[in-house]
CSV table of C-alpha atoms in Angstrom, one decimal:
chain,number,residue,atom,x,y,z
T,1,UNK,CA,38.3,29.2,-56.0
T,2,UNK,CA,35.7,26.5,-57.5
T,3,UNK,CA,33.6,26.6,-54.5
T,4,UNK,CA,32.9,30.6,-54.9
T,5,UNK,CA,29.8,31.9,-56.9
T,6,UNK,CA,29.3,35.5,-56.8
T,7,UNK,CA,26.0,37.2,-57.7
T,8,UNK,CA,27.4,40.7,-58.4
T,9,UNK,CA,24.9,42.9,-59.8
T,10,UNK,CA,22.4,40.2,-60.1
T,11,UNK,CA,19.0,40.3,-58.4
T,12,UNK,CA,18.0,37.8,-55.7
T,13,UNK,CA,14.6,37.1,-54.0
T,14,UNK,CA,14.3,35.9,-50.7
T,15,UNK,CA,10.6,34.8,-49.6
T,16,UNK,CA,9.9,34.6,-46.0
T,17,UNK,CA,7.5,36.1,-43.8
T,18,UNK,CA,7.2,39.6,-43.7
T,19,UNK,CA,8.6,40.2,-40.3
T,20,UNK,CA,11.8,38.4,-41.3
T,21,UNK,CA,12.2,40.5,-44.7
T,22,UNK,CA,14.5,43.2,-43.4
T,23,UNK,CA,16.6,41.2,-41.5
T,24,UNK,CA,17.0,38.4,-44.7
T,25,UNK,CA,17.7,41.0,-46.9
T,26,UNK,CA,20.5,42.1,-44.9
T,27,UNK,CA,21.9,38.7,-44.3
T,28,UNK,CA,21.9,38.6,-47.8
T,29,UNK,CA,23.7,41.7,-48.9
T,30,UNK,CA,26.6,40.6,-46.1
T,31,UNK,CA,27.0,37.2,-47.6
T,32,UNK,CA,27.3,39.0,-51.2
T,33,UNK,CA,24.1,37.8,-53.0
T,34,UNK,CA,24.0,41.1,-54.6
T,35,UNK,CA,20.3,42.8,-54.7
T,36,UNK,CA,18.5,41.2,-52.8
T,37,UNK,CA,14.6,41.5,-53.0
T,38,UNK,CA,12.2,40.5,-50.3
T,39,UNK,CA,8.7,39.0,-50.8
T,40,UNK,CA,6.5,38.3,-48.2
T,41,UNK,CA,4.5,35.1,-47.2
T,42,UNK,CA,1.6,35.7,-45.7
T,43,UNK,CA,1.5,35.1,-41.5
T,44,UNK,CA,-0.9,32.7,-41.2
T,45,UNK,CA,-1.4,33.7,-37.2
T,46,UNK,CA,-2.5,37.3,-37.1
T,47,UNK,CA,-3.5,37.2,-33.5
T,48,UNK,CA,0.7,36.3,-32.7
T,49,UNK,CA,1.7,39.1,-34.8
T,50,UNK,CA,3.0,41.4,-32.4
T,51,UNK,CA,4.6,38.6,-30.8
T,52,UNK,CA,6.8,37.5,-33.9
T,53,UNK,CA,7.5,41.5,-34.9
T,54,UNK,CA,9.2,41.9,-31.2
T,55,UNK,CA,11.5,38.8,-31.5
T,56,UNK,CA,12.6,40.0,-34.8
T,57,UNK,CA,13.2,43.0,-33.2
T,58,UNK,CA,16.1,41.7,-30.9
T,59,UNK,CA,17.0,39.6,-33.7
T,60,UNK,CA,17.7,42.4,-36.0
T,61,UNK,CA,20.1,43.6,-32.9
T,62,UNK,CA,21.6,40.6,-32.7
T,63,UNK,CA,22.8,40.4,-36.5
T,64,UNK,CA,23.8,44.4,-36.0
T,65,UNK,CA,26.0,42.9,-33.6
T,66,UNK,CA,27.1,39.5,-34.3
T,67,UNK,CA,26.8,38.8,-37.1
């Protein structure tokens, strides 16, 4: 198929905040974008920290389950 690229034994990074690392690197590994490396932006809100670390908390469950 033209339209499929895979990255088989090839390293990719994904940068995103580092609440959403885990969770990205999964997606990625799913989706076949082989090892996949995470590095972290800094959060620029330290005082909603805890609040963005519990929502990626369910939404860790929810790609466990869904997708």
């Amino acid at each position: 198929d033209v339209y499929t690229y895979t990255l088989k034994g090839r390293t990719v990074a994904v940068v995103t905040n580092d609440f959403h690392i885990a969770r990205a690197k999964l997606l990625a590994a799913r989706n076949g974008y082989g090892h996949a490396v995470g590095v972290p932006a800094e959060l620029p809100w330290v005082h909603l920290q805890i609040n963005y670390y519990l929502r990626e908390a369910f939404a860790m469950v929810k790609s466990f389950l869904l997708d």
